[in-house]
Tab-separated table of C-alpha atoms and ligand atoms in Angstrom:
chain	number	residue	atom	x	y	z
A	1	MET	CA	-30.241	27.627	-51.375
A	2	SER	CA	-30.081	27.815	-47.573
A	3	VAL	CA	-29.750	31.253	-45.967
A	4	GLN	CA	-26.226	30.303	-44.745
A	5	ALA	CA	-25.181	29.389	-48.313
A	6	PHE	CA	-26.811	32.543	-49.686
A	7	CYS	CA	-25.019	34.804	-47.174
A	8	ARG	CA	-21.735	33.040	-47.792
A	9	ARG	CA	-22.061	33.461	-51.584
A	10	LEU	CA	-23.330	37.029	-51.363
A	11	PRO	CA	-20.527	39.413	-52.341
A	12	LYS	CA	-19.850	41.524	-49.269
A	13	ALA	CA	-17.883	44.620	-48.327
A	14	GLU	CA	-16.480	44.894	-44.808
A	15	LEU	CA	-16.106	48.460	-43.605
A	16	HIS	CA	-15.570	48.135	-39.866
A	17	ALA	CA	-12.968	45.546	-38.788
A	18	HIS	CA	-10.383	46.185	-36.103
A	19	LEU	CA	-7.230	44.187	-36.981
A	20	HIS	CA	-6.471	42.785	-33.564
A	21	GLY	CA	-10.159	42.139	-32.738
A	22	SER	CA	-10.437	40.172	-35.992
A	23	ILE	CA	-7.812	37.554	-35.090
A	24	SER	CA	-9.463	34.126	-35.180
A	25	THR	CA	-9.216	31.440	-32.503
A	26	ASN	CA	-6.876	29.413	-34.781
A	27	THR	CA	-4.508	32.336	-35.211
A	28	MET	CA	-4.648	33.082	-31.466
A	29	GLN	CA	-3.688	29.471	-30.789
A	30	LYS	CA	-0.716	29.891	-33.115
A	31	LEU	CA	0.339	32.983	-31.173
A	32	ILE	CA	0.020	31.152	-27.871
A	33	ASN	CA	2.085	28.251	-29.217
A	34	ASP	CA	4.746	30.697	-30.382
A	35	VAL	CA	5.261	32.037	-26.863
A	36	SER	CA	5.023	28.605	-25.192
A	37	HIS	CA	8.734	28.464	-24.456
A	38	THR	CA	8.756	31.814	-22.640
A	39	VAL	CA	5.450	31.669	-20.762
A	40	ASP	CA	4.438	29.117	-18.104
A	41	LYS	CA	1.544	26.702	-18.667
A	42	SER	CA	-0.867	28.354	-16.219
A	43	GLU	CA	-0.698	31.640	-18.166
A	44	ARG	CA	-1.153	29.802	-21.445
A	45	ASP	CA	-4.224	28.055	-19.986
A	46	VAL	CA	-5.719	31.466	-19.000
A	47	TRP	CA	-5.229	32.693	-22.571
A	48	SER	CA	-6.754	29.533	-24.060
A	49	THR	CA	-9.785	29.851	-21.775
A	50	VAL	CA	-10.282	33.492	-22.778
A	51	ILE	CA	-10.087	32.853	-26.519
A	52	ASN	CA	-12.446	29.895	-26.357
A	53	LYS	CA	-15.209	31.865	-24.603
A	54	GLU	CA	-17.333	32.120	-27.782
A	55	GLY	CA	-17.381	35.875	-27.588
A	56	LYS	CA	-19.886	36.287	-24.738
A	57	ARG	CA	-18.258	39.301	-23.109
A	58	THR	CA	-19.271	42.591	-21.595
A	59	LEU	CA	-17.805	45.780	-23.156
A	60	HIS	CA	-15.387	45.953	-20.228
A	61	GLU	CA	-14.270	42.329	-20.692
A	62	CYS	CA	-13.727	42.992	-24.440
A	63	PHE	CA	-11.146	45.644	-23.647
A	64	ALA	CA	-9.377	43.216	-21.287
A	65	VAL	CA	-9.251	40.748	-24.243
A	66	PHE	CA	-7.742	43.409	-26.568
A	67	LYS	CA	-5.075	44.035	-23.904
A	68	MET	CA	-4.310	40.303	-23.838
A	69	ILE	CA	-4.154	40.105	-27.635
A	70	HIS	CA	-1.751	43.039	-27.696
A	71	GLU	CA	0.465	41.170	-25.177
A	72	LEU	CA	0.647	38.285	-27.666
A	73	VAL	CA	1.361	40.370	-30.800
A	74	THR	CA	4.662	41.982	-29.860
A	75	SER	CA	6.889	41.405	-32.883
A	76	LYS	CA	6.916	42.353	-36.561
A	77	GLU	CA	6.649	38.646	-37.459
A	78	ALA	CA	3.578	38.155	-35.306
A	79	LEU	CA	1.947	41.272	-36.763
A	80	SER	CA	2.639	40.043	-40.338
A	81	MET	CA	1.232	36.630	-39.533
A	82	VAL	CA	-1.978	37.908	-37.930
A	83	THR	CA	-2.568	40.471	-40.723
A	84	GLY	CA	-2.131	37.795	-43.401
A	85	ASP	CA	-4.449	35.383	-41.601
A	86	VAL	CA	-7.174	38.010	-41.064
A	87	ILE	CA	-7.146	39.014	-44.769
A	88	ARG	CA	-7.288	35.360	-45.915
A	89	GLU	CA	-10.204	34.583	-43.584
A	90	PHE	CA	-12.211	37.560	-44.874
A	91	ALA	CA	-11.504	36.444	-48.474
A	92	ASP	CA	-12.581	32.864	-47.618
A	93	ASP	CA	-15.839	34.310	-46.260
A	94	GLY	CA	-16.764	35.853	-49.606
A	95	VAL	CA	-15.679	39.372	-48.721
A	96	CYS	CA	-14.935	41.263	-51.930
A	97	TYR	CA	-13.768	44.552	-50.428
A	98	LEU	CA	-12.080	44.936	-47.045
A	99	GLU	CA	-11.313	48.004	-44.972
A	100	LEU	CA	-9.147	47.092	-41.988
A	101	ARG	CA	-8.384	49.566	-39.190
A	102	THR	CA	-5.649	49.373	-36.625
A	103	THR	CA	-4.026	51.509	-33.899
A	104	PRO	CA	-0.324	51.884	-34.686
A	105	ARG	CA	1.925	50.960	-31.709
A	106	PRO	CA	5.628	50.347	-31.395
A	107	LEU	CA	6.606	46.648	-31.267
A	108	LYS	CA	9.959	44.926	-30.467
A	109	GLY	CA	12.490	46.785	-32.568
A	110	ILE	CA	9.972	48.717	-34.659
A	111	SER	CA	8.353	52.150	-34.334
A	112	LYS	CA	4.710	53.064	-35.017
A	113	ARG	CA	5.715	53.769	-38.607
A	114	GLY	CA	7.427	50.356	-38.782
A	115	TYR	CA	4.115	48.916	-37.565
A	116	VAL	CA	2.220	50.608	-40.388
A	117	ASP	CA	4.878	49.600	-42.961
A	118	THR	CA	4.439	45.951	-41.847
A	119	VAL	CA	0.652	45.969	-42.189
A	120	VAL	CA	0.853	47.787	-45.590
A	121	ALA	CA	3.442	45.291	-46.852
A	122	VAL	CA	1.201	42.307	-45.978
A	123	ILE	CA	-1.768	44.023	-47.683
A	124	GLN	CA	0.274	44.634	-50.828
A	125	GLU	CA	1.547	41.055	-50.809
A	126	ALA	CA	-2.021	39.738	-50.451
A	127	SER	CA	-3.082	41.792	-53.460
A	128	ASN	CA	-0.694	39.687	-55.615
A	129	HIS	CA	-2.696	36.513	-55.077
A	130	LEU	CA	-6.128	37.497	-53.762
A	131	GLU	CA	-8.858	39.228	-55.739
A	132	LEU	CA	-9.668	41.350	-52.742
A	133	PRO	CA	-8.962	45.087	-52.537
A	134	VAL	CA	-7.837	45.849	-48.958
A	135	LYS	CA	-7.604	49.422	-47.593
A	136	LEU	CA	-6.307	50.562	-44.236
A	137	LEU	CA	-7.501	53.145	-41.723
A	138	LEU	CA	-5.244	54.212	-38.874
A	139	SER	CA	-7.015	54.416	-35.529
A	140	ILE	CA	-6.763	56.995	-32.812
A	141	ASP	CA	-7.495	55.435	-29.424
A	142	ARG	CA	-9.658	57.584	-27.129
A	143	ARG	CA	-7.166	56.975	-24.312
A	144	GLN	CA	-4.410	58.696	-26.260
A	145	SER	CA	-3.415	62.374	-26.013
A	146	LEU	CA	-4.177	64.996	-28.629
A	147	GLU	CA	-0.440	65.010	-29.520
A	148	GLU	CA	-0.534	61.266	-30.257
A	149	ALA	CA	-3.682	61.746	-32.323
A	150	LEU	CA	-2.049	64.538	-34.286
A	151	ASP	CA	0.941	62.272	-34.939
A	152	THR	CA	-1.398	59.536	-36.246
A	153	VAL	CA	-3.071	62.020	-38.571
A	154	GLU	CA	0.310	63.281	-39.846
A	155	MET	CA	1.472	59.688	-40.391
A	156	THR	CA	-1.752	58.782	-42.217
A	157	ALA	CA	-1.369	61.806	-44.526
A	158	GLU	CA	2.264	60.774	-45.256
A	159	TYR	CA	1.190	57.291	-46.239
A	160	GLN	CA	-1.652	58.598	-48.334
A	161	GLN	CA	0.732	60.914	-50.198
A	162	LYS	CA	3.069	57.961	-50.980
A	163	GLY	CA	0.355	57.127	-53.451
A	164	ASP	CA	0.196	53.313	-53.118
A	165	GLY	CA	-3.485	53.786	-52.253
A	166	VAL	CA	-3.532	51.461	-49.261
A	167	VAL	CA	-3.904	53.922	-46.362
A	168	VAL	CA	-7.073	55.950	-46.874
A	169	GLY	CA	-8.163	57.487	-43.605
A	170	ILE	CA	-8.581	57.799	-39.886
A	171	ASP	CA	-10.756	56.004	-37.339
A	172	LEU	CA	-11.508	57.122	-33.772
A	173	SER	CA	-12.131	54.176	-31.489
A	174	GLY	CA	-11.151	52.749	-28.070
A	175	ASP	CA	-13.035	52.134	-24.839
A	176	PRO	CA	-16.107	54.387	-25.115
A	177	THR	CA	-16.316	54.698	-21.318
A	178	LYS	CA	-12.902	56.351	-21.193
A	179	GLY	CA	-11.754	59.841	-22.170
A	180	ASP	CA	-13.529	62.607	-24.089
A	181	ALA	CA	-13.565	62.217	-27.880
A	182	THR	CA	-14.090	65.961	-28.411
A	183	THR	CA	-10.425	66.424	-27.340
A	184	PHE	CA	-9.516	65.033	-30.759
A	185	LEU	CA	-11.546	67.476	-32.868
A	186	PRO	CA	-8.450	69.532	-33.819
A	187	ALA	CA	-6.783	66.325	-35.088
A	188	LEU	CA	-9.909	65.277	-36.957
A	189	ARG	CA	-10.112	68.687	-38.636
A	190	LYS	CA	-6.494	68.308	-39.697
A	191	ALA	CA	-7.304	64.906	-41.164
A	192	ARG	CA	-10.093	66.383	-43.217
A	193	GLU	CA	-7.908	69.281	-44.382
A	194	ALA	CA	-5.358	66.687	-45.544
A	195	GLY	CA	-8.045	65.007	-47.663
A	196	LEU	CA	-8.300	61.888	-45.464
A	197	LYS	CA	-11.523	60.001	-44.932
A	198	VAL	CA	-12.749	59.979	-41.364
A	199	THR	CA	-14.922	57.501	-39.466
A	200	LEU	CA	-15.758	57.858	-35.796
A	201	HIS	CA	-17.065	55.478	-33.119
A	202	VAL	CA	-20.093	57.404	-31.977
A	203	ALA	CA	-22.636	56.847	-29.153
A	204	GLU	CA	-21.515	53.274	-28.356
A	205	VAL	CA	-22.586	54.194	-24.843
A	206	PRO	CA	-24.865	57.157	-23.894
A	207	ASN	CA	-23.095	60.520	-24.132
A	208	VAL	CA	-25.308	63.170	-25.730
A	209	ALA	CA	-22.892	66.150	-25.609
A	210	GLU	CA	-19.956	64.270	-27.031
A	211	THR	CA	-22.038	62.598	-29.699
A	212	LEU	CA	-23.523	65.900	-30.854
A	213	SER	CA	-20.073	67.483	-31.250
A	214	LEU	CA	-18.823	64.484	-33.232
A	215	LEU	CA	-21.869	64.420	-35.524
A	216	GLU	CA	-21.613	68.214	-36.042
A	217	PHE	CA	-18.037	67.692	-37.178
A	218	GLY	CA	-19.537	65.680	-40.028
A	219	PRO	CA	-17.542	62.428	-40.332
A	220	ASP	CA	-17.683	60.430	-43.584
A	221	ARG	CA	-19.116	57.454	-41.649
A	222	VAL	CA	-19.861	56.535	-38.052
A	223	GLY	CA	-19.492	53.227	-36.220
A	224	HIS	CA	-22.113	51.779	-33.855
A	225	GLY	CA	-24.435	54.806	-33.229
A	226	THR	CA	-26.071	52.666	-30.557
A	227	CYS	CA	-27.267	55.398	-28.190
A	228	LEU	CA	-28.655	58.096	-30.501
A	229	HIS	CA	-32.330	57.568	-29.798
A	230	PRO	CA	-33.850	58.978	-26.539
A	231	ALA	CA	-34.958	55.434	-25.505
A	232	GLN	CA	-31.261	54.373	-25.613
A	233	GLY	CA	-29.969	57.368	-23.670
A	234	GLY	CA	-29.649	59.672	-26.693
A	235	SER	CA	-31.896	62.612	-27.600
A	236	ASP	CA	-34.299	63.837	-30.322
A	237	GLU	CA	-31.658	66.387	-31.344
A	238	LEU	CA	-29.128	63.596	-31.985
A	239	VAL	CA	-31.607	61.615	-34.042
A	240	LYS	CA	-32.488	64.734	-36.086
A	241	CYS	CA	-28.861	65.665	-36.637
A	242	PHE	CA	-27.823	62.118	-37.689
A	243	GLU	CA	-30.820	61.754	-39.978
A	244	SER	CA	-30.416	65.150	-41.644
A	245	LYS	CA	-26.688	64.605	-42.300
A	246	LYS	CA	-27.370	61.081	-43.677
A	247	ILE	CA	-23.979	59.888	-42.397
A	248	PRO	CA	-23.547	56.162	-43.347
A	249	LEU	CA	-23.729	53.950	-40.255
A	250	GLU	CA	-21.446	50.939	-39.756
A	251	VAL	CA	-23.709	48.462	-37.935
A	252	CYS	CA	-22.161	45.709	-35.791
A	253	LEU	CA	-25.098	43.548	-34.709
A	254	THR	CA	-23.388	40.650	-32.948
A	255	SER	CA	-20.843	42.939	-31.268
A	256	ASN	CA	-23.557	45.220	-29.832
A	257	VAL	CA	-25.644	42.330	-28.470
A	258	LYS	CA	-22.694	40.332	-27.134
A	259	CYS	CA	-21.281	43.407	-25.439
A	260	ARG	CA	-24.754	44.172	-24.109
A	261	THR	CA	-24.711	47.751	-25.291
A	262	VAL	CA	-27.971	46.613	-27.004
A	263	GLN	CA	-30.198	44.293	-24.924
A	264	SER	CA	-31.401	42.064	-27.792
A	265	TYR	CA	-31.762	41.926	-31.587
A	266	ASP	CA	-35.477	42.816	-31.187
A	267	VAL	CA	-34.576	46.279	-29.933
A	268	HIS	CA	-31.510	46.843	-32.135
A	269	HIS	CA	-31.456	50.295	-33.757
A	270	PHE	CA	-30.741	48.770	-37.214
A	271	ARG	CA	-34.437	48.208	-37.967
A	272	ASP	CA	-35.455	51.786	-37.158
A	273	TRP	CA	-32.711	53.338	-39.265
A	274	TYR	CA	-33.368	50.837	-42.080
A	275	GLU	CA	-37.031	51.858	-42.183
A	276	ARG	CA	-36.011	55.537	-42.325
A	277	GLY	CA	-33.900	54.665	-45.410
A	278	HIS	CA	-30.691	55.676	-43.666
A	279	PRO	CA	-27.425	54.537	-45.404
A	280	MET	CA	-26.017	51.550	-43.540
A	281	ALA	CA	-23.417	48.789	-43.808
A	282	LEU	CA	-23.415	45.493	-41.901
A	283	CYS	CA	-19.957	44.910	-40.371
A	284	THR	CA	-18.202	42.506	-37.972
A	285	ASP	CA	-16.315	44.921	-35.677
A	286	ASP	CA	-14.128	42.194	-34.098
A	287	LYS	CA	-14.847	38.861	-35.780
A	288	GLY	CA	-12.356	37.003	-33.553
A	289	VAL	CA	-13.418	38.449	-30.225
A	290	PHE	CA	-17.135	37.958	-30.996
A	291	SER	CA	-16.795	34.638	-32.909
A	292	THR	CA	-18.565	35.911	-35.976
A	293	SER	CA	-17.972	36.497	-39.723
A	294	LEU	CA	-19.503	38.925	-42.205
A	295	SER	CA	-21.669	36.111	-43.674
A	296	GLU	CA	-22.856	35.416	-40.152
A	297	GLU	CA	-23.845	39.083	-39.727
A	298	TYR	CA	-26.015	38.849	-42.853
A	299	CYS	CA	-27.552	35.599	-41.525
A	300	VAL	CA	-28.366	37.397	-38.240
A	301	ALA	CA	-30.004	40.209	-40.184
A	302	HIS	CA	-32.139	37.572	-41.906
A	303	SER	CA	-33.063	35.465	-38.897
A	304	LYS	CA	-33.320	38.127	-36.170
A	305	LEU	CA	-34.347	41.225	-38.141
A	306	ASN	CA	-36.511	39.636	-40.834
A	307	MET	CA	-34.435	40.892	-43.759
A	308	SER	CA	-35.313	39.036	-46.950
A	309	GLN	CA	-32.653	37.733	-49.313
A	310	VAL	CA	-33.487	40.509	-51.790
A	311	GLU	CA	-33.092	43.115	-49.056
A	312	LEU	CA	-29.759	41.630	-48.029
A	313	TRP	CA	-28.582	41.735	-51.632
A	314	LYS	CA	-29.538	45.417	-51.956
A	315	LEU	CA	-27.953	46.244	-48.589
A	316	SER	CA	-24.701	44.555	-49.556
A	317	LEU	CA	-24.548	46.309	-52.941
A	318	SER	CA	-25.304	49.722	-51.383
A	319	THR	CA	-22.369	49.257	-49.014
A	320	VAL	CA	-20.035	49.859	-52.005
A	321	ASP	CA	-21.245	53.507	-52.022
A	322	TYR	CA	-19.775	54.068	-48.553
A	323	THR	CA	-16.304	52.577	-49.177
A	324	PHE	CA	-13.357	54.949	-48.911
A	325	VAL	CA	-12.177	54.387	-52.502
A	326	THR	CA	-12.084	56.149	-55.835
A	327	ASP	CA	-15.185	56.310	-58.039
A	328	ASP	CA	-13.383	54.063	-60.488
A	329	LEU	CA	-12.871	51.302	-57.917
A	330	LYS	CA	-16.492	51.681	-56.780
A	331	ARG	CA	-17.588	51.115	-60.398
A	332	GLN	CA	-15.418	47.995	-60.645
A	333	LEU	CA	-16.858	46.698	-57.340
A	334	ARG	CA	-20.436	47.258	-58.542
A	335	HIS	CA	-19.630	45.243	-61.703
A	336	LYS	CA	-18.299	42.461	-59.530
A	337	TRP	CA	-21.512	42.466	-57.479
A	338	GLN	CA	-23.599	42.312	-60.660
A	339	ASP	CA	-21.464	39.455	-62.096
A	340	CYS	CA	-21.958	37.497	-58.874
A	341	LYS	CA	-25.663	38.135	-59.025
A	342	GLN	CA	-25.894	36.707	-62.517
A	343	ASN	CA	-23.709	33.728	-61.620
A	344	TYR	CA	-25.313	32.771	-58.342
A	345	PHE	CA	-28.748	34.194	-57.889
A	346	GLN	CA	-30.604	33.838	-61.157
A	347	GLN	CA	-30.180	30.073	-61.678
B	401	6MZ	C1	-14.356	50.736	-29.565
B	401	6MZ	C2	-12.930	49.104	-30.326
B	401	6MZ	C3	-13.992	48.182	-30.339
B	401	6MZ	O1	-6.470	48.720	-33.287
B	401	6MZ	O2	-5.134	47.042	-31.998
B	401	6MZ	N1	-11.831	48.472	-30.745
B	401	6MZ	N2	-13.129	50.406	-29.944
B	401	6MZ	N3	-15.411	49.910	-29.544
B	401	6MZ	C4	-15.262	48.590	-29.899
B	401	6MZ	N4	-16.351	47.790	-29.808
B	401	6MZ	C5	-16.346	46.525	-29.152
B	401	6MZ	N5	-13.510	47.011	-30.800
B	401	6MZ	C6	-12.163	47.237	-31.042
B	401	6MZ	O3	-7.539	46.550	-32.630
B	401	6MZ	C7	-8.020	46.501	-31.302
B	401	6MZ	C8	-8.456	47.900	-30.869
B	401	6MZ	O4	-9.650	48.292	-31.608
B	401	6MZ	C9	-10.479	49.130	-30.804
B	401	6MZ	C10	-9.848	49.221	-29.425
B	401	6MZ	O5	-9.090	50.402	-29.316
B	401	6MZ	C11	-8.932	47.968	-29.418
B	401	6MZ	O6	-7.858	48.082	-28.544
B	401	6MZ	P1	-6.166	47.239	-33.099
B	401	6MZ	O7	-5.785	46.551	-34.358
């Protein structure tokens, strides 16, 4: 079996996928067509050029792309359509567990809560016909105020208490060059008190003091962790703290290299943490913006980081341990992984 076929067939869990960054070129084209009667051709051409750029963007350019995507997703209908497409595409890629995250924002005629209701409704609808458990994290954007962050936490707790099991936690993300994430520590503590899971974007760019405070808070997982090591602008204290707490790391290989927060796969921090036996999950981050898929991330780990098929299998299975779900669902997921192994890999 080719590596591509192996990675496609491998059961996979996606733990770090921003909804609007995951919108594929096809779906983006649908959005552009939908606004064609209200927007002139030159603007549509700019959008088409941006979405067809194959994901080669600096971190700064990525955030300009998110702004553009947000300008295209302005109605409840558009939000439903993109959420449905993103879930289907992950399912088609052999993803067997999906955690989406998104930053609630008011759209035409709907509040932030209306936004979350819309995404939750699409997730519930998808569960009627797809064998793919989908959970949702609500994101705090670093550019927001503490009050907005507290509102997001309160809203997340309300949805969690509704008991439909879709909304499970909080993410802290947004442009890492903006704001001070430690501002949000009171909101993050409230999230933990409410029993919510918490994952934080940490050290995507060098910032030793902020990173240390976030790690000391003790999140359930962290995203990126690019600049922990002294050679990447971190410090020995950060490495020691991260290692001793064994906080699972959401690794986004293509995203880091395309954004140039990591110079090349050869120097990517994945290999070092893998050799230390640190808990890690391969993730896409923004599969639309970076033109990738979760299967592709596993292929990259094979071709650029010399991971064998057996290692990829073990890595994928271990990812189930870091999902934000009940022990019962984790058991069911592990069975699914074992069934797939028997069906596909022992012929
Ligand atoms: C930090 C990121 C990100 O929430 O509108 N986002 N935050 N680092 C990254 N690495 C490249 N990629 C995406 O999805 C888009 C939002 O996700 C966050 C940003 O806040 C972006 O605006 P939602 O669904």
